[in-house]
CSV table of C-alpha atoms and ligand atoms in Angstrom, one decimal:
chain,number,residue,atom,x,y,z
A,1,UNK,CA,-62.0,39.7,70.6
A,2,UNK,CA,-60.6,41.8,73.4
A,3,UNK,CA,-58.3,38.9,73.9
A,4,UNK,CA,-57.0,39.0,70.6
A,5,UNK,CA,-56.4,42.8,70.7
A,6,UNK,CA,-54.4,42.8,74.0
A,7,UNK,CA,-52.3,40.0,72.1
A,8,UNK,CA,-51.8,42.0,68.6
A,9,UNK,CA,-50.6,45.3,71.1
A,10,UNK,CA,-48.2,43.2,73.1
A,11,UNK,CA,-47.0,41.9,69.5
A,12,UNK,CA,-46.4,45.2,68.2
A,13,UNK,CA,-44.8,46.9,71.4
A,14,UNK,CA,-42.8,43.7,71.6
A,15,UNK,CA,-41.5,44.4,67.9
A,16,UNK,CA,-41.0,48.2,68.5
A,17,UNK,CA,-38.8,47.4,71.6
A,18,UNK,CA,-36.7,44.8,69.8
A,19,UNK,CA,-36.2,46.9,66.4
A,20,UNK,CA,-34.9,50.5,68.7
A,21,UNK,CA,-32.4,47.7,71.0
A,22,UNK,CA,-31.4,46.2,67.8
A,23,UNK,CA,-31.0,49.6,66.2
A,24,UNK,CA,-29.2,51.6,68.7
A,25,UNK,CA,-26.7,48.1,69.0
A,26,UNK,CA,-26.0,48.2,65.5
A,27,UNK,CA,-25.3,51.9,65.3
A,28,UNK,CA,-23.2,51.9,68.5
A,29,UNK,CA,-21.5,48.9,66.5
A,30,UNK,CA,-20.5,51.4,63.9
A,31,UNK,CA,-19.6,54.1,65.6
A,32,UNK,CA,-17.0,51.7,67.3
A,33,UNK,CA,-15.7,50.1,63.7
A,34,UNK,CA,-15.4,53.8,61.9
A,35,UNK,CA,-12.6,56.0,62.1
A,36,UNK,CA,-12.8,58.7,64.4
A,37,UNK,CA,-11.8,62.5,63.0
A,38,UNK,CA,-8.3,62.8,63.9
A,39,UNK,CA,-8.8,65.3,66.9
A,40,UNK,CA,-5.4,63.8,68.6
A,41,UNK,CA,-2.7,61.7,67.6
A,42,UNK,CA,-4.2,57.9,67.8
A,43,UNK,CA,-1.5,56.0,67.3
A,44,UNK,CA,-0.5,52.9,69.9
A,45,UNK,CA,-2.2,51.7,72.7
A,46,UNK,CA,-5.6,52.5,72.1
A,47,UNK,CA,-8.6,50.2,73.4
A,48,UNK,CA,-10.9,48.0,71.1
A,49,UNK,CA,-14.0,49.1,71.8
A,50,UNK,CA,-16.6,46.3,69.7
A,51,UNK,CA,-16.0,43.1,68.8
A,52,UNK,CA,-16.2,43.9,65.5
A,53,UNK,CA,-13.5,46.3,66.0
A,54,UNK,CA,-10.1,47.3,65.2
A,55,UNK,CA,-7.1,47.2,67.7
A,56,UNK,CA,-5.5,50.2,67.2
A,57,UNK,CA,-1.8,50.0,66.6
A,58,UNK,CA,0.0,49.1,69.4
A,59,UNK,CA,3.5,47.8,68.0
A,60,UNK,CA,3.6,49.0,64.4
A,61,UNK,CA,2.9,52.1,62.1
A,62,UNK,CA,1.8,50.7,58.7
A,63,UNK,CA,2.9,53.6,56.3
A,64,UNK,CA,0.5,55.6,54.5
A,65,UNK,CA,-2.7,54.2,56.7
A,66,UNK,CA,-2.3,56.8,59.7
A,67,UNK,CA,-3.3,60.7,59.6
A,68,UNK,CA,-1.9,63.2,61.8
A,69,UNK,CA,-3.3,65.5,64.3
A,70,UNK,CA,-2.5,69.2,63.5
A,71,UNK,CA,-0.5,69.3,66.3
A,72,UNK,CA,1.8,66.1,65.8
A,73,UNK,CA,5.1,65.4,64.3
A,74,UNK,CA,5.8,61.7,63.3
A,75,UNK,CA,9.9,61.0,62.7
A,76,UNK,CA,11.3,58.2,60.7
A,77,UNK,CA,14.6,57.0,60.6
A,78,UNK,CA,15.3,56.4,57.4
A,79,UNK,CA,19.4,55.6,58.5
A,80,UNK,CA,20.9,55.5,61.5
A,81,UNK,CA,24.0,52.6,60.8
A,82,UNK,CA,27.9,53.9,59.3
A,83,UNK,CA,29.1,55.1,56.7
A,84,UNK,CA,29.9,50.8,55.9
A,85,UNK,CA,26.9,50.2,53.9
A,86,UNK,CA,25.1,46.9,55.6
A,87,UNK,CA,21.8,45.6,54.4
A,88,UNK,CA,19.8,45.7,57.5
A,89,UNK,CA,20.6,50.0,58.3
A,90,UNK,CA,21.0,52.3,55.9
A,91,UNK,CA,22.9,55.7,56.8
A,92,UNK,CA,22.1,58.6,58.6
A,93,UNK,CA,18.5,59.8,58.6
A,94,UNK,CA,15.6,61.1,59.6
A,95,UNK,CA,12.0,61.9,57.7
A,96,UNK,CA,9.4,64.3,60.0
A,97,UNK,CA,6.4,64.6,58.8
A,98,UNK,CA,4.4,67.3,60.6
A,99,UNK,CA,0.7,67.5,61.1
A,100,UNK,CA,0.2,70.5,58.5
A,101,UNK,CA,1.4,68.3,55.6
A,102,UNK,CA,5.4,69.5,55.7
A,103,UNK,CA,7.8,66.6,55.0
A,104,UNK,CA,11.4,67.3,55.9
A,105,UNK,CA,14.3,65.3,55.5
A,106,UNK,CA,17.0,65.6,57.7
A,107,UNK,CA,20.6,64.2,56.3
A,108,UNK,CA,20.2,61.8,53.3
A,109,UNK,CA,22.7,59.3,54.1
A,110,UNK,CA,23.8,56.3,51.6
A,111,UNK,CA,21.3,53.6,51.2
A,112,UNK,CA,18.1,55.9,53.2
A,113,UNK,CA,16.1,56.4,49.9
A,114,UNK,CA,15.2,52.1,50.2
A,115,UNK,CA,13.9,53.0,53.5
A,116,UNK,CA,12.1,56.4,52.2
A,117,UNK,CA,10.7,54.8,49.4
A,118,UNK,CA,8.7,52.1,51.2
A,119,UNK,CA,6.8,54.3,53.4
A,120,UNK,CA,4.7,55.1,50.4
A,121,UNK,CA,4.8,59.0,50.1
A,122,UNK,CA,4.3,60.8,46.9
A,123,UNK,CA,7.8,62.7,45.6
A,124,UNK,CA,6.2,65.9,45.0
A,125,UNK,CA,6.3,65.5,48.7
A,126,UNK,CA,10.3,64.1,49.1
A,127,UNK,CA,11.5,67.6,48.1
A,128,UNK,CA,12.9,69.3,51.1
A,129,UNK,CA,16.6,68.0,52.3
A,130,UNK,CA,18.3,69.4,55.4
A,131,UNK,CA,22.0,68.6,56.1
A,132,UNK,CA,24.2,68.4,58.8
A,133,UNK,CA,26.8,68.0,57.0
A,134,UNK,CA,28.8,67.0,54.1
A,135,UNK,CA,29.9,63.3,54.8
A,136,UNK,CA,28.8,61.0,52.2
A,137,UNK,CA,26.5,58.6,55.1
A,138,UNK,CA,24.5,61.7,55.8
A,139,UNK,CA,24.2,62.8,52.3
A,140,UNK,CA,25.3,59.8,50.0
A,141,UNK,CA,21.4,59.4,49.4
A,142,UNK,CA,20.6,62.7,47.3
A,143,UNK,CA,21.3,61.1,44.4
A,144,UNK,CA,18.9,58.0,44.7
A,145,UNK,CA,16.6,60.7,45.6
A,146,UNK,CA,17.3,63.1,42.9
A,147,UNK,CA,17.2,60.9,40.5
A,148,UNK,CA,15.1,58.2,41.5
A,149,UNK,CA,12.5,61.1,42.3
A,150,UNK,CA,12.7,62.1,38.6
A,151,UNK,CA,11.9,58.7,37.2
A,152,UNK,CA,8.7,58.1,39.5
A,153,UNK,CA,7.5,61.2,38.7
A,154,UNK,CA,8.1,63.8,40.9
A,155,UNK,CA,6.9,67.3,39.4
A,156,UNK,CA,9.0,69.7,40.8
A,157,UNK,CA,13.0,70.8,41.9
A,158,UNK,CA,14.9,69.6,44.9
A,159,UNK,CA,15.6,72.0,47.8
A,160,UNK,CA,18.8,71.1,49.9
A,161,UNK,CA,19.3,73.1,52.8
A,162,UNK,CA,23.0,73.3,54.4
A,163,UNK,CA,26.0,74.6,55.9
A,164,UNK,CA,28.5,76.9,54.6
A,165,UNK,CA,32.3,76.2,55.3
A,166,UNK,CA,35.6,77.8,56.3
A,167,UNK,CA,36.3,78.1,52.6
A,168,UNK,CA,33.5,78.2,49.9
A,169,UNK,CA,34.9,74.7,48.4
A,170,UNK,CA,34.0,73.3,51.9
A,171,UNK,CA,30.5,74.5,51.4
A,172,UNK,CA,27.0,73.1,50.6
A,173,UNK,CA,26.7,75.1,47.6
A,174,UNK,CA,30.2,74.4,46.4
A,175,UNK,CA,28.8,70.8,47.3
A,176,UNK,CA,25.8,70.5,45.1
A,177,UNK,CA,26.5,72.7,42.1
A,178,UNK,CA,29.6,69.8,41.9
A,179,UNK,CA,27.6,66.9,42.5
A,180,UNK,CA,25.6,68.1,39.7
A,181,UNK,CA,28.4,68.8,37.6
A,182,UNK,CA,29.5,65.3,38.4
A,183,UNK,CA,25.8,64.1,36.9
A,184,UNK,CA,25.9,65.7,34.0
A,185,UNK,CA,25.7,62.9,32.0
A,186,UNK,CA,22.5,61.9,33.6
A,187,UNK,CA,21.0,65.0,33.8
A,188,UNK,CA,21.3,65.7,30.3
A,189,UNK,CA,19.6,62.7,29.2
A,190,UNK,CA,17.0,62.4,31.7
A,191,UNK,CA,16.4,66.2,30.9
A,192,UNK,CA,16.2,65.4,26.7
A,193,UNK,CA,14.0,61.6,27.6
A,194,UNK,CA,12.0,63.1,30.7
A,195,UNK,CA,11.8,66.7,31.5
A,196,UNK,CA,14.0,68.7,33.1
A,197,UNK,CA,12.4,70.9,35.9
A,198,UNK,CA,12.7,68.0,38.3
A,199,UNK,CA,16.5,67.4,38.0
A,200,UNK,CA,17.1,71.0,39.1
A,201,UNK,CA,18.4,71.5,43.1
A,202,UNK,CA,17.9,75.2,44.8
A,203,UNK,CA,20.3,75.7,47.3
A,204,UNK,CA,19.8,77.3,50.8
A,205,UNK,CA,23.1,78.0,52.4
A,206,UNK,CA,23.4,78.7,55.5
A,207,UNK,CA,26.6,80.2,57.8
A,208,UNK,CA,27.9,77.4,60.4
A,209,UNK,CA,28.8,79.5,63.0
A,210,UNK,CA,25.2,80.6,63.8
A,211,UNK,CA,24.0,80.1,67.1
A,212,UNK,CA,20.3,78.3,67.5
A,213,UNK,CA,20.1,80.8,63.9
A,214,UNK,CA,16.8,80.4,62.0
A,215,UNK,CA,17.8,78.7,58.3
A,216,UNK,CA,14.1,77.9,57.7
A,217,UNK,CA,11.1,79.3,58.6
A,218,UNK,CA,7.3,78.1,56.7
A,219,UNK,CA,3.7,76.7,57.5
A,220,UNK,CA,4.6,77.3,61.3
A,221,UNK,CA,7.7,75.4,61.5
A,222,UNK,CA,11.0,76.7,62.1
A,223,UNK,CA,14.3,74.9,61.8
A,224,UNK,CA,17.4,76.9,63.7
A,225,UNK,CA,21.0,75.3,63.9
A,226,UNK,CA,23.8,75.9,65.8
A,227,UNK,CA,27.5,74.6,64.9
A,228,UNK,CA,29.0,71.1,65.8
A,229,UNK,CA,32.4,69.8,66.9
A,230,UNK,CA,33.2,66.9,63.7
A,231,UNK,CA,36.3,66.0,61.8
A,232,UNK,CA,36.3,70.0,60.3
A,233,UNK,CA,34.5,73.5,60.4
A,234,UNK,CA,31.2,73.0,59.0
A,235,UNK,CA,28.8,70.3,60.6
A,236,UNK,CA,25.7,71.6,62.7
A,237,UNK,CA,23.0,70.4,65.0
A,238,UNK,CA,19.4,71.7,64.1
A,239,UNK,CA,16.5,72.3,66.2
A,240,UNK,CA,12.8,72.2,64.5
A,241,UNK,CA,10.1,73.7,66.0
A,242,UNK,CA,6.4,73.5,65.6
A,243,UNK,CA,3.1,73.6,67.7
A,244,UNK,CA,5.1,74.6,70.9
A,245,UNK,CA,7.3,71.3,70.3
A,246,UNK,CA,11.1,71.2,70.1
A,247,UNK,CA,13.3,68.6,68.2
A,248,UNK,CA,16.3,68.4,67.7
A,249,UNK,CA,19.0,66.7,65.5
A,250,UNK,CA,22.8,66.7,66.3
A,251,UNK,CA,23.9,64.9,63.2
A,252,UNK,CA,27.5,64.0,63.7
A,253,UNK,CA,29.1,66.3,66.9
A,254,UNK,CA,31.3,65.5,70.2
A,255,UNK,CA,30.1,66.8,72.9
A,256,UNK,CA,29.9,71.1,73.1
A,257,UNK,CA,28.8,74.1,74.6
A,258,UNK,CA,25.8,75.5,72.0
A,259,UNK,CA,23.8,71.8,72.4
A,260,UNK,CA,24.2,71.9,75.9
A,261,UNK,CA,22.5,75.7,75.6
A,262,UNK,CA,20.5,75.3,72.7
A,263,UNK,CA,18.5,71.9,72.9
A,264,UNK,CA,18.3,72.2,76.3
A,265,UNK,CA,14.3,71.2,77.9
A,266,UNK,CA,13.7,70.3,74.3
A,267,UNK,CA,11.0,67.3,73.6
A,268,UNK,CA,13.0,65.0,71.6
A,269,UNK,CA,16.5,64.8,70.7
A,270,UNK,CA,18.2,62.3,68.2
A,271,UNK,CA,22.3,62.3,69.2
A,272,UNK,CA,24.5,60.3,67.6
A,273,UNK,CA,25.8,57.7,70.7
A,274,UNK,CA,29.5,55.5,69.2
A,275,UNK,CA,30.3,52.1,70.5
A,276,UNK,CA,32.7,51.8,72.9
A,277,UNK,CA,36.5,51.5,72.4
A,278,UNK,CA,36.9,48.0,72.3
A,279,UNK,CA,33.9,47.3,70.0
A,280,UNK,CA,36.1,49.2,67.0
A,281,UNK,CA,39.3,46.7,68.0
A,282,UNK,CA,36.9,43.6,68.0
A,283,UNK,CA,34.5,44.3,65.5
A,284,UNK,CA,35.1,47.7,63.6
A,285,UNK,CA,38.6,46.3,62.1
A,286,UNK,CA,40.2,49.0,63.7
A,287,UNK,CA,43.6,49.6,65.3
A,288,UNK,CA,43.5,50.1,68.7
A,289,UNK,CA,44.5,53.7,68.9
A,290,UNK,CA,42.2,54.3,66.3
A,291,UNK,CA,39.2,52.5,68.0
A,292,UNK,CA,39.9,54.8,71.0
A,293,UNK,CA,39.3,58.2,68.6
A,294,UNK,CA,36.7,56.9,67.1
A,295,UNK,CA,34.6,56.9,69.4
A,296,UNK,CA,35.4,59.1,71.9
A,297,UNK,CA,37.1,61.9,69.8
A,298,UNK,CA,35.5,62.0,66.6
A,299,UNK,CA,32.4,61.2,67.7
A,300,UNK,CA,30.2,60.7,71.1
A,301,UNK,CA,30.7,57.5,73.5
A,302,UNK,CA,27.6,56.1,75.3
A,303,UNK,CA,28.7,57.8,78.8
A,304,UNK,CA,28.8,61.7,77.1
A,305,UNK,CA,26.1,60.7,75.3
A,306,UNK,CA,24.3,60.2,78.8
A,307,UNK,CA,26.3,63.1,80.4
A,308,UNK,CA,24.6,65.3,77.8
A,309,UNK,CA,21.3,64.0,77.9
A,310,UNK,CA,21.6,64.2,82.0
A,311,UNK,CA,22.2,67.4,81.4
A,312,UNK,CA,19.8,69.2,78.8
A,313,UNK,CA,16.4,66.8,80.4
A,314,UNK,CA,15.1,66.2,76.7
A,315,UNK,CA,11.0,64.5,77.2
A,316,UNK,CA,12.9,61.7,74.8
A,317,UNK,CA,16.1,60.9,73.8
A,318,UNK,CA,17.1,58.5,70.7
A,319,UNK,CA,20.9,56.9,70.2
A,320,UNK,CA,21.5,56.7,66.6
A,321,UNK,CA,24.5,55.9,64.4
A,322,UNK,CA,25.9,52.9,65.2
A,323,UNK,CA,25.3,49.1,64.3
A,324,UNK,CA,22.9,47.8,66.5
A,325,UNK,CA,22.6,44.0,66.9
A,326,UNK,CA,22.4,42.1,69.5
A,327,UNK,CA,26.6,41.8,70.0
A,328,UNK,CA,26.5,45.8,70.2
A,329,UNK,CA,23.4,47.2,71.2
A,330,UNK,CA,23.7,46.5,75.1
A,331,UNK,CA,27.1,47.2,75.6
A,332,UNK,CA,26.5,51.1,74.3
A,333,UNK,CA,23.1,50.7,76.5
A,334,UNK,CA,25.0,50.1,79.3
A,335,UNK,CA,27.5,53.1,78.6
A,336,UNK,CA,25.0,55.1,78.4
A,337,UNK,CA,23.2,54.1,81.7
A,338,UNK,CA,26.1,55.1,83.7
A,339,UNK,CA,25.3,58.5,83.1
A,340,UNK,CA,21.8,59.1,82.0
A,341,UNK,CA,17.8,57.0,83.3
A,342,UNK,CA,15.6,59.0,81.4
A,343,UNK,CA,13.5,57.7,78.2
A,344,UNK,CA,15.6,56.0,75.6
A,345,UNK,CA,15.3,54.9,72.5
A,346,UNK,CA,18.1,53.0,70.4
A,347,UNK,CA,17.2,53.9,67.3
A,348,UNK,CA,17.3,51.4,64.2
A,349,UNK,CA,16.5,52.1,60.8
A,350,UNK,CA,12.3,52.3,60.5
A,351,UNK,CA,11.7,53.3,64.1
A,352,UNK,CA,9.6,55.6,64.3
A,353,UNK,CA,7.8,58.1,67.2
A,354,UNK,CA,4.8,59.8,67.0
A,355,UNK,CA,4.8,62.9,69.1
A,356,UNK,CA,2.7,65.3,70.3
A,357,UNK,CA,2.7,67.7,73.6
A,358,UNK,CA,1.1,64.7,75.7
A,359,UNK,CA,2.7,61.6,74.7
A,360,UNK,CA,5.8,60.4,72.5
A,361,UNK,CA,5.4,56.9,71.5
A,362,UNK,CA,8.2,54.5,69.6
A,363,UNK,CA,7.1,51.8,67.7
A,364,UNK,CA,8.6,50.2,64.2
A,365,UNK,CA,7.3,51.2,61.0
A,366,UNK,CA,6.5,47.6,58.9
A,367,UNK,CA,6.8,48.9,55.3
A,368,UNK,CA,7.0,46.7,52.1
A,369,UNK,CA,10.4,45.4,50.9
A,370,UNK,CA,9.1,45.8,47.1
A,371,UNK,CA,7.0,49.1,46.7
A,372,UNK,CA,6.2,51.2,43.9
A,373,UNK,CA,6.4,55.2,44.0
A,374,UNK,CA,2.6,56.2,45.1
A,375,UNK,CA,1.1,58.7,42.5
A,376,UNK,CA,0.5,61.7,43.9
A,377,UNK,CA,-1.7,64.6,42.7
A,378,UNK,CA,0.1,66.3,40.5
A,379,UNK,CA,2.2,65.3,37.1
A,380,UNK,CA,5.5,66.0,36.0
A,381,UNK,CA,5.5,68.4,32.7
A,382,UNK,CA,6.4,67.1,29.3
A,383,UNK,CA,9.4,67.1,27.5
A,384,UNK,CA,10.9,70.6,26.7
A,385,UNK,CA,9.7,71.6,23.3
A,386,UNK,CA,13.2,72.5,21.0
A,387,UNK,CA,15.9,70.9,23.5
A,388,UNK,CA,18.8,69.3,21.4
A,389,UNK,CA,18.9,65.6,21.8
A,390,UNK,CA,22.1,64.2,23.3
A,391,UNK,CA,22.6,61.1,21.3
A,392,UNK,CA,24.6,61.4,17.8
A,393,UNK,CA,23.4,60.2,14.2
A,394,UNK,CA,26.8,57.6,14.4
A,395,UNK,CA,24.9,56.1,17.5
A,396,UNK,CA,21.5,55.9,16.4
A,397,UNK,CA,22.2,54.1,13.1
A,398,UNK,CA,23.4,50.8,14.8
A,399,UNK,CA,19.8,50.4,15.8
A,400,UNK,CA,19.0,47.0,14.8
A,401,UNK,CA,16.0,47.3,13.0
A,402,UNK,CA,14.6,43.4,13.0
A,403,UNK,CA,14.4,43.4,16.8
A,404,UNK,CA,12.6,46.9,17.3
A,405,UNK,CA,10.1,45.6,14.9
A,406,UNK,CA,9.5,42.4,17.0
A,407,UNK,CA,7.8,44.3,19.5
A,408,UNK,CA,5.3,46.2,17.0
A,409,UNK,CA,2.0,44.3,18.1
A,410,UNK,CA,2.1,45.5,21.6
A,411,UNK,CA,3.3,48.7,20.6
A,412,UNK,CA,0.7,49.2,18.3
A,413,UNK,CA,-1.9,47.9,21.3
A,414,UNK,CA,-0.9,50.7,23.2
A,415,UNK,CA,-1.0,53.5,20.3
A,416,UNK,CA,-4.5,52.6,20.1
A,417,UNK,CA,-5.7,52.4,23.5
A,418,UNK,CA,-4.2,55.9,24.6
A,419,UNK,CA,-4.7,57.9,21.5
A,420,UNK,CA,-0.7,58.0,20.4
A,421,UNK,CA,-1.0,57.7,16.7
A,422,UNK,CA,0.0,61.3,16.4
A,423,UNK,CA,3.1,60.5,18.8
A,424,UNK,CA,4.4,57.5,17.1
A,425,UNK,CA,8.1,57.6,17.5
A,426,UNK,CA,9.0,54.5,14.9
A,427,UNK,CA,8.1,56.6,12.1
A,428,UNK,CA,11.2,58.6,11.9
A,429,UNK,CA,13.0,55.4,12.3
A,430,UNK,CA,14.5,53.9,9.1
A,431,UNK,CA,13.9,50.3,10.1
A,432,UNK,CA,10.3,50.8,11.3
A,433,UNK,CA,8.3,47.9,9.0
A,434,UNK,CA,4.4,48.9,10.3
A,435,UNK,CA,2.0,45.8,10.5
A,436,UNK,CA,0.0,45.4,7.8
B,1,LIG,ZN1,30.4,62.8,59.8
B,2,LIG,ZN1,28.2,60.2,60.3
C-alpha cells in the first residue's frame, strides 16, 4: 500500500514537472515567433531567436509589412536615373515616410509613380509633393500621380510644394496652374464621371533665394531649403528635419556655398553625383565638349561630389542620378573615392534606408511588379450633384444600342447584389432592351 502511494506521488510530481518545462518552452516559443511592439526601428540584421522563428530582414524591406519607430524615417527612391526614360530607373525621387505617419515626396520625376505604386500605400497618404525644381525628370510624375491617384480612389487634393522664379512664369505656381490648364480635358471629365475634389492641387510657393528658410513646418517635421546652382534661377536643396535627425536633398545643383553651410554634420544626404566626362562621349551619345559640361558644369562629377561630402561629414551619403549598371557604376565610385571614404550608398531605384539616431541601414525594397492601389480608410465623395456633363447629345446618339444590351445579364447581377436599382443608368438610354 505504502508502496503504491510513494509510486502514484512520484507519478504526479513527475507530471507537474513535465507540464511547467513544457509550458514555460512553449510560451518562451511564442514570445520568440510574435512581433515585438515597435520600441526601435527593427529592420536588418536582427537575430532569430527559436527555431520556429522568423529571420528578421536582413537584405530586403517588403513594403507594407514593417512599422516604424516614432523616432525613424524610412526613404525610398522612387527615381534616381535621367531624364532618358529606361525601364529599370525611373527619374528623380525620393518617398520619406516618418515614424508619426507623414509621407512626403520629394521631386516626382517621370516614370517614379510605377515605383510609388508598388510599395502599397494608400493615396489619401501620396498627397504631399516637394520640388526641387521644375525639370520634367524631377517632376514629369505629378501627373501619373494626380491622376492615377484619382482613379484608385484617393479622397482628397494634391499639395505641391516649390520654388518661386526670377519671373513668375519661371515659377511653381505659374507651373501647376498651367499643367492644369494643360489637363483640362481630363479634369473635366474625371470631375463630371468621378468627383472632383481629388483633381484639385494647392500650391505652396516658396522664394528660392531663402537660405536653410522654413517652407514647411507640421506633426514635428520641418523641411527648410536653401538655393541651388542648375541650368537657371530657381532649383533648391531641402533639408528635413525630425526627431533631432537631419536629411537632406540637393536635387539637381553644382557644387555651392549654402550646401556646404547648410547640410553640414547632417545624418543623411542624397546628392546628385554625374558620370564622368568620357562616359557621356561613350555612352550618353554626346559630343565631346558637351560630355565635359555635363557633368562637371551642369551638374556634380564623382570627385566634387566627394569634395563636398569630405567636407560637410554627413552620418550617410547616397549618389543618385545617374544610370547605374555595371559599365557605369564603378567608374563614378572610383571618382568619388578620390576624394571622399565615408559611408556610401549608390543609390538605385527601390533602395531604401531606414534611419534612426543609432543606425542607418540600406537595403532594397522587393515590391510587386503588378500591384493594385491598397484601400485605405477613407472614400472618395460622390459625384457633384448638378455639374453639367461634358459629352454632347451629337456624341451620345452613336451609342450602338445591340452591344450595350449584350452585357445586361451581368449588369443586372450587379444591380441586385449591391442595391443599384434606383441608380440604373441604362434607363435613360434609348437603346436599353431590359431582360425579361
Ligand atoms: Zn535639372
Ligand atoms: Zn535632374
Amino acid at each position: 500500500m505504502k508502496r503504491k502511494l510513494t509510486i502514484l506521488v512520484i507519478g504526479i510530481f513527475t507530471l507537474i514537472a513535465l507540464t511547467v518545462t513544457y509550458t514555460a518552452g512553449w510560451l518562451k516559443g511564442q514570445a520568440g515567433q510574435g512581433t515585438a511592439l515597435v520600441k526601435e526601428a527593427q529592420a536588418a540584421g536582427g537575430k532569430v531567436t527559436s527555431a520556429t522563428g522568423t529571420a528578421p530582414d536582413r537584405y530586403v524591406y517588403y513594403p507594407g509589412t514593417e512599422k516604424l519607430a516614432k523616432d525613424e524615417v524610412r526613404v525610398i527612391a522612387c527615381g534616381t536615373g535621367m531624364p532618358d526614360q529606361r525601364r529599370g530607373q525611373a527619374s528623380a525621387c525620393f518617398l520619406f515616410e516618418f515614424g508619426n505617419g507623414e509621407k512626403l515626396i520629394f521631386d516626382l520625376g517621370t516614370g517614379a509613380m510605377r515605383n510609388i505604386s508598388s510599395l502599397m500605400i494608400p493615396y489619401q497618404y501620396l498627397t504631399k509633393v516637394f520640388l526641387s525644381h521644375l525639370h520634367t525628370d524631377h517632376w514629369g510624375g505629378l501627373s501619373s500621380l494626380w491622376a492615377g491617384g484619382w482613379t484608385a480612389g484617393r479622397p482628397v487634393p494634391l499639395e505641391v510644394w516649390g520654388p518661386s522664379g526670377q519671373t513668375p512664369e519661371m515659377g511653381t505656381k505659374y507651373a501647376v496652374e498651367h499643367f492644369l490648364k494643360a489637363n483640362n480635358w481630363d479634369y473635366q471629365t474625371r470631375a463630371f464621371k468621378i468627383t472632383p475634389v481629388p483633381g484639385q492641387i494647392k500650391v505652396h510657393e516658396f522664394d528660392y533665394k531663402g537660405e536653410n528658410a522654413v517652407v514647411y513646418q507640421e506633426n514635428g517635421i520641418t523641411v527648410r531649403s536653401w538655393p541651388a546652382i542648375h541650368a537657371g534661377d530657381g532649383p533648391v536643396s531641402f533639408a528635413i528635419e525630425y526627431a533631432g535627425l537631419k536629411m537632406v536633398f540637393s536635387g539637381d545643383t553644382t557644387p555651392n556655398k549654402w550646401f556646404v553651410k547648410y547640410a553640414r554634420d547632417a545624418d543623411f544626404v542624397i546628392h546628385e553625383v554625374f558620370p564622368p566626362p568620357e562616359i557621356w562621349v561613350a555612352w550618353g551619345n554626346q559630343p565631346p565638349q558637351l560630355g565635359w559640361r555635363a557633368c562637371c558644369e551642369f551638374h556634380t562629377s564623382g570627385q566634387s561630389f566627394g569634395k563636398v561630402m569630405s567636407e560637410i561629414k554627413p552620418r550617410h551619403a547616397v549618389g543618385y542620378h545617374f544610370f547605374n549598371e555595371e559599365a557605369t557604376r564603378y567608374v563614378i565610385y572610383d571618382s568619388i573615392r578620390e576624394t571622399y571614404d565615408g559611408p556610401l550608398s549608390m543609390a538605385t531605384d527601390m533602395m531604401m534606408w531606414n534611419i534612426t539616431k543609432d543606425k542607418i541601414i540600406e537595403r532594397m525594397a522587393v515590391a510587386p511588379d503588378k500591384s493594385w492601389a491598397v484601400p485605405g480608410t477613407m472614400r472618395q465623395p460622390p459625384p457633384e450633384k448638378g455639374r453639367e456633363p461634358v459629352m454632347s447629345e451629337f456624341i451620345k446618339s452613336g451609342e450602338w444600342g445591340p452591344a450595350f444590351n449584350a452585357q445586361n445579364k451581368v449588369l443586372d447581377e450587379h444591380s441586385k447584389k449591391y442595391n443599384l436599382q434606383d441608380q440604373d443608368w441604362r434607363k435613360q438610354k434609348p437603346w436599353y432592351k431590359p431582360t425579361k
